[in-house]
Amino acid sequence: MFALYESNSDSFTVPNLEVKSKILSLESTIQELPLQDVLIESSYFGKDVASVFEANPLLPGVILIDRQGRFVGMISRRLFFERMGSRYGIEMFYKRPIEALYHFSQIDISILPGNTLIVEAAQKSLHRRPELLYEPIVVEIEPNVYKLLDVHQLLVAQSKIHELTSNLLQKQTQAKAIQTEKMASLGRMVAEVAHEIRNPVNCIWNNLIFLCSYLEEISKLLSTYDEISEPSPIINQIKEQIEYDSLQEELSETTQGIRFGSEQLLKIVNSLRNFSHMDESQKKPADIHECIDSSLLILNNRLKYGIKVIKNYCTNLPMVSCYSGQLSQVFMNLISNSIDALNEKYVELEDSNWQPQIKITTEVIVGKDNDRVSITMADNGLGIPLEIQDKIFDNFFTTKPVGKGTGMGLAISHQIINEKHGGKLKLKSLQGKGTEFEIILPIF
């Protein structure tokens, strides 16, 4: 829109101020709002400005420029008619250059860049002096290109964004509550399953200890019989039939296999029990390495296919006061994401020589006031594009196909670390090279 008084004309070209509403978002800026660019040379008379305002009842003000088109200032509708309506206003300003009224008033003008967020602009507008609250805002679109924003339009837009934010927060809160309840239900179910598995496993383990002891005693007895007496032909025949020598070796290997399987089952049960502590009400000292190992054990089935896990554990890592079940959930989320990234890169590369790996490092960070623990999980997968890294912890944000990701995993992980534990969850990623997540936790 443009209205400039021509020296050889007796009238103005009045702009069409009708605008179309736009869909706003939290990142919307003031240059997306309806703006007016009604420009008038500062040498023209007050009566000329009055003609523009009378022809455009919704026009909040006009921008003043010099003969070279450079910005001079702004006069609002409110200020113009306030001055004109004052004693001697008509005599002083109606038939004199408008710059006289502008210099006489000398009010502060609010000038904001076009890329200013609507929410930020509204805050700045409302922090002005009371008499300036409803003055229009000058928007600098680019160098020496200015437009006007009606403060009412700004406040309406801010109100819409506030409503949008409230609705989004409500959805996020509901989604988090649902996800938390799902995890709590899963935790209870896992605890029940772990309990049901643990009882028979303990029975097997305890009986296995006695069985191994009995077999060892029987083996000693049979060896002693062989030493003190000459076996009869019948006994020799039976030994041959049952392959006595190899039977002793296989029996030992079998019991060792049962022992190993029982140990693995006990580890899995303990890992499940650790993961099931989702709804614990108080922090307790926990072994971070045990939490990580439990998560790796639960995800072991996904790690079998060529993914190398490198563990650089700090030898003197202290116990950390935490919600161990929630931390295990974070570790599982991060490791699971790394596995997905590695699998995707493997499909893209089709290179049998490439070694997918996850590197887990723990260390103590010594501070002035208190020490902290750092847990780093890095992979050499696809990496995360730079343009979306700022959104990676946002609710509902996911790069996975529909049905494969809720967009809540990293958001909840961020909440668990930052809010529940007073720590930090940091991201470093280079597209094509890999991703690293660092968790920093206070020890107490």
XYZ file of N, CA and C in Angstrom, residues 245-255:
33
model
N 33.169 -92.405 29.604
C 34.195 -91.339 29.635
C 33.663 -90.021 29.064
N 33.005 -90.139 27.899
C 32.467 -88.909 27.290
C 31.262 -88.391 28.081
N 30.545 -89.307 28.741
C 29.385 -88.896 29.535
C 29.797 -87.968 30.671
N 30.926 -88.287 31.304
C 31.402 -87.437 32.399
C 31.712 -86.024 31.901
N 32.377 -85.943 30.736
C 32.714 -84.627 30.174
C 31.433 -83.861 29.779
N 30.504 -84.577 29.093
C 29.280 -83.918 28.650
C 28.405 -83.488 29.822
N 28.422 -84.278 30.888
C 27.629 -83.942 32.072
C 28.131 -82.643 32.691
N 29.449 -82.490 32.726
C 30.042 -81.259 33.265
C 29.689 -80.068 32.372
N 29.776 -80.271 31.046
C 29.448 -79.183 30.116
C 27.956 -78.815 30.204
N 27.105 -79.835 30.378
C 25.666 -79.592 30.467
C 25.323 -78.764 31.699
N 25.904 -79.146 32.834
C 25.629 -78.383 34.056
C 26.163 -76.959 33.948
